[in-house]
Coordinates of C-alpha atoms in Angstrom, one line a residue:
X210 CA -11.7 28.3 21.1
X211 CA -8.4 29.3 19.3
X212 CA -9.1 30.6 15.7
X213 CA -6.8 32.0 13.6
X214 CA -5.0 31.8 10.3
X215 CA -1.3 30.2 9.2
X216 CA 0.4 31.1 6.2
X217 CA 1.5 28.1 4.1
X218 CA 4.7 28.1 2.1
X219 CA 7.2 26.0 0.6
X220 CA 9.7 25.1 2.9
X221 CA 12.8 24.4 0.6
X222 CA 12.3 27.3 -1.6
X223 CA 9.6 29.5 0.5
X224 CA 7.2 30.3 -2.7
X225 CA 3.7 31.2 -0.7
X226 CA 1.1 28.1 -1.3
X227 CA -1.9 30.0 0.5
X228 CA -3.4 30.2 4.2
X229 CA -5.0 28.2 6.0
X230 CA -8.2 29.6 8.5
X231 CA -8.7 27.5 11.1
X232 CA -10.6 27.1 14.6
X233 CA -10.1 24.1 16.9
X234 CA -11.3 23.5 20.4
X235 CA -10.9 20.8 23.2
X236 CA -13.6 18.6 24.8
X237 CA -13.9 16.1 26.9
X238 CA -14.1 13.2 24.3
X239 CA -10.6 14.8 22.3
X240 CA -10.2 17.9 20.2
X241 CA -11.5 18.8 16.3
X242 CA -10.0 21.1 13.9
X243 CA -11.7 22.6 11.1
X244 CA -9.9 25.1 8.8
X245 CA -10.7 26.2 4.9
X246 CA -7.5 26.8 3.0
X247 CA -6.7 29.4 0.3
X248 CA -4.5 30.0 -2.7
X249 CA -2.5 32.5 -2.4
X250 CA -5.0 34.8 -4.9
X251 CA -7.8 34.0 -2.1
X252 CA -9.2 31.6 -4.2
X253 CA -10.6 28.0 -1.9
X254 CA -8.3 25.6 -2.8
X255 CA -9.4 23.1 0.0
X256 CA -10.1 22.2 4.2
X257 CA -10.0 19.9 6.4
X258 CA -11.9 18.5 9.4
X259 CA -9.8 16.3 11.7
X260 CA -11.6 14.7 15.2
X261 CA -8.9 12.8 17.6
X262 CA -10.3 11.0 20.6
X263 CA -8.7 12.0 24.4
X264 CA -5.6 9.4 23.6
X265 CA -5.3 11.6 20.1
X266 CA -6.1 8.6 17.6
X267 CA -7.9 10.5 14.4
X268 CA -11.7 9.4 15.1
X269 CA -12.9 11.1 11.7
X270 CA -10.9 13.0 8.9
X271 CA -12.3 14.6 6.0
X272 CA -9.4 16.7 4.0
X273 CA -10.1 18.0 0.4
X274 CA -7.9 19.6 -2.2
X275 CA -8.8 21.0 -5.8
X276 CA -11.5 17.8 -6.3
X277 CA -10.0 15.1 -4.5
X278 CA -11.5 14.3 -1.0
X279 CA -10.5 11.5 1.4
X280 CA -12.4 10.5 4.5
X281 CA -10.6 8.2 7.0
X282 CA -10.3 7.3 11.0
X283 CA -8.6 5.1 12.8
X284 CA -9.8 0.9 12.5
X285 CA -6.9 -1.8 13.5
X286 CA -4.8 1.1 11.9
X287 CA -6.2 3.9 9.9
X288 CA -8.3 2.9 7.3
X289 CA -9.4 6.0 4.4
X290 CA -11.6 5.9 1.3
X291 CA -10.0 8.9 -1.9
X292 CA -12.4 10.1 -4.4
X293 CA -10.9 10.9 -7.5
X294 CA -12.8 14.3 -9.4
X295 CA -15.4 12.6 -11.2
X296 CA -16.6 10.7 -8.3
X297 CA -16.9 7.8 -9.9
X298 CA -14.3 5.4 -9.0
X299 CA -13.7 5.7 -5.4
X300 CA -10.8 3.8 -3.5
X301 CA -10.4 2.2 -0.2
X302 CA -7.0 1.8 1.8
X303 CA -6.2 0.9 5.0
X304 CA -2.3 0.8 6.8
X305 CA -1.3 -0.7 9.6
X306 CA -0.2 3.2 10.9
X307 CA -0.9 5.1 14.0
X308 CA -2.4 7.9 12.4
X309 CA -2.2 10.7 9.6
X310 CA -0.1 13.5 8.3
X311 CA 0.0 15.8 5.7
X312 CA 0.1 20.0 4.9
X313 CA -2.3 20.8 7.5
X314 CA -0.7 22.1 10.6
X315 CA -3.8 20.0 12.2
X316 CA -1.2 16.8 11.8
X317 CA 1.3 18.2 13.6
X318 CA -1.0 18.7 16.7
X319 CA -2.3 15.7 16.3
X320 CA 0.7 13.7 16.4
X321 CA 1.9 15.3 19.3
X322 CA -1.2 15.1 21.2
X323 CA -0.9 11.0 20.2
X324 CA 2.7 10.7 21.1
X325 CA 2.6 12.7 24.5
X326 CA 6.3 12.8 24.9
X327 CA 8.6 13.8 28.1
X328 CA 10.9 16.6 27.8
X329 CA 14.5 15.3 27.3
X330 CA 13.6 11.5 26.6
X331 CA 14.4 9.5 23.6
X332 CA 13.2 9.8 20.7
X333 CA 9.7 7.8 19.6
X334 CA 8.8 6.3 16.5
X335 CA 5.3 6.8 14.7
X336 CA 3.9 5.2 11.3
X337 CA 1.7 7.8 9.8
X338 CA 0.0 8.1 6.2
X339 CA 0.7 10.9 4.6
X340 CA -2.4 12.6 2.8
X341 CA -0.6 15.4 0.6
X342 CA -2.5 18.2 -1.8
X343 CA -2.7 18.6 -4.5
X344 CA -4.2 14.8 -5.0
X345 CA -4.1 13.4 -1.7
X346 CA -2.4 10.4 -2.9
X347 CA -2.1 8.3 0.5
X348 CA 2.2 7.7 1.1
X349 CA 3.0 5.3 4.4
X350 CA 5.8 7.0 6.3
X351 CA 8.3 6.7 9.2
X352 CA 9.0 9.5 11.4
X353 CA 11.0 9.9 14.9
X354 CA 9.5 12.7 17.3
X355 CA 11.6 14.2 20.2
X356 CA 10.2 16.6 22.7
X357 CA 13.6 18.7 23.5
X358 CA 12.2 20.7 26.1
X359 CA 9.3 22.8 27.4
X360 CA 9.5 26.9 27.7
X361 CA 7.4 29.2 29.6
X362 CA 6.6 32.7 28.1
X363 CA 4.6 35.0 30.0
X364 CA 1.5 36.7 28.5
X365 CA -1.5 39.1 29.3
X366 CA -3.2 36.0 29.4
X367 CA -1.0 34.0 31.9
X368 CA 1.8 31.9 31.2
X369 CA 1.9 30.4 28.0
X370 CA 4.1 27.2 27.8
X371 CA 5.8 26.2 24.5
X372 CA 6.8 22.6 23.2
X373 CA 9.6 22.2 20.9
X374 CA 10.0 18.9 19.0
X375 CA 12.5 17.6 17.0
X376 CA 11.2 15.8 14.0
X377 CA 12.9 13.6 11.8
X378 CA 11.9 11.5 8.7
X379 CA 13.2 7.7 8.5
X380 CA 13.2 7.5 5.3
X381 CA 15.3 10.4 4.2
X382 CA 16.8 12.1 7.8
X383 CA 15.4 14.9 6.8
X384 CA 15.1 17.2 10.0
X385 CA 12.6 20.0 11.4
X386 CA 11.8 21.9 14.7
X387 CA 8.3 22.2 15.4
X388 CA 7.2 24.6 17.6
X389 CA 3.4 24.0 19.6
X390 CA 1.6 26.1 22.1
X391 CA -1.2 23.7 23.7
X392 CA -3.3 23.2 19.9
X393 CA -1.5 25.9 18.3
X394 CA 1.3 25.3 15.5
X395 CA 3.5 29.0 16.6
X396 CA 6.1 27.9 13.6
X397 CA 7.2 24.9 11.5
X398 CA 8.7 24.5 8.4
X399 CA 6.3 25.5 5.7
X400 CA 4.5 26.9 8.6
X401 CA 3.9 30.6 10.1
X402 CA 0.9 31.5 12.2
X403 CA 0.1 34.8 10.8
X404 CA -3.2 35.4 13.5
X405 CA -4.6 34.2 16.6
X406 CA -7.7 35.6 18.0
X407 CA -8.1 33.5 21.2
X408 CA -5.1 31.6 23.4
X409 CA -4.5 28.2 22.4
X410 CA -6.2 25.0 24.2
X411 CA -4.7 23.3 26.8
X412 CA -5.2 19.6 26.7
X413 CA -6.5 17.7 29.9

């Protein structure tokens, strides 16, 4: 069970946003991921809990920030309900979208996990809802995911292989390279894993 911490930053002007502690684990009906996340004084400032069946659809999300919470899953699209602070005037959504996104390096494993793409092929298309802090205002979104290729790097553990995507917004063209090791985010933009106790999961 990989646990470990990522430091969280700004990726345009790199200003520290916090960390995020984390442990995830595979099973045989998906993978969860469970983190707390941290200003960059220590204080809580959040977490999330994401659950994603074996084809990687998000079975259960629960993702806070400051006051806000949202809980959502996957229901002819992905439906959510936010909370606002007071807890008084909840509200439902649902998109026709394949899944979520959003700070947590959680999103990015998910996705990929959903997409399972081939080294080399072309790029694929994914509708995602994007669930950012601090409010968690939920933002319908376009990206195109490209697996370039696959790297082996050998460790005390065995060989550890590496994914790099290619990641591009629809909207904007905005690009980033996202690097994965089975359930572990090694760097993205925004992104550094600072910690790793135990080698990441390798999916079935």
């Amino acid at each position: 069970m990989p646990r470990g911490r990522y430091s969280l930053h700004d990726p345009h002007d790199h200003a520290p946003l916090g960390d995020e502690h984390f442990q995830c684990a595979t099973g045989p009906s998906g993978w969860r991921y469970v983190s707390q996340i941290t200003t960059p004084s220590g204080d809580h400032a959040g977490s999330v809990d994401l659950a994603v069946d074996e084809l990687g659809r998000p079975l259960r999300l629960e993702i806070h920030a400051g006051s806000w919470r949202v809980r959502g899953g996957v229901m002819d699209g992905v439906s959510w309900v936010r909370t606002d602070p007071t807890g008084e005037h909840a509200q439902e959504g649902h998109a026709a979208a394949h899944s979520f996104t959003g700070a947590s390096p959680a999103f990015l494993v998910a996705t990929a996990r959903l997409l399972r793409l081939t080294p080399g092929a072309d790029a694929t298309r994914v509708r995602l809802v994007s669930l950012a802090p601090p409010v968690l205002a939920p933002r319908t979104l376009d990206q195109s995911w490209a697996l370039l290729d696959t790297e082996a790097h050998a460790t005390d553990n065995g060989p550890l292989t590496v994914e790099n995507y290619r990641v591009s917004e629809v909207g904007t063209g905005e690009q980033a390279a996202i690097h994965l090791a089975g359930d572990v985010v090694l760097a993205a933009p925004g992104i550094e894993l600072e910690e790793l106790e135990n080698p990441p999961s390798v999916f079935p």
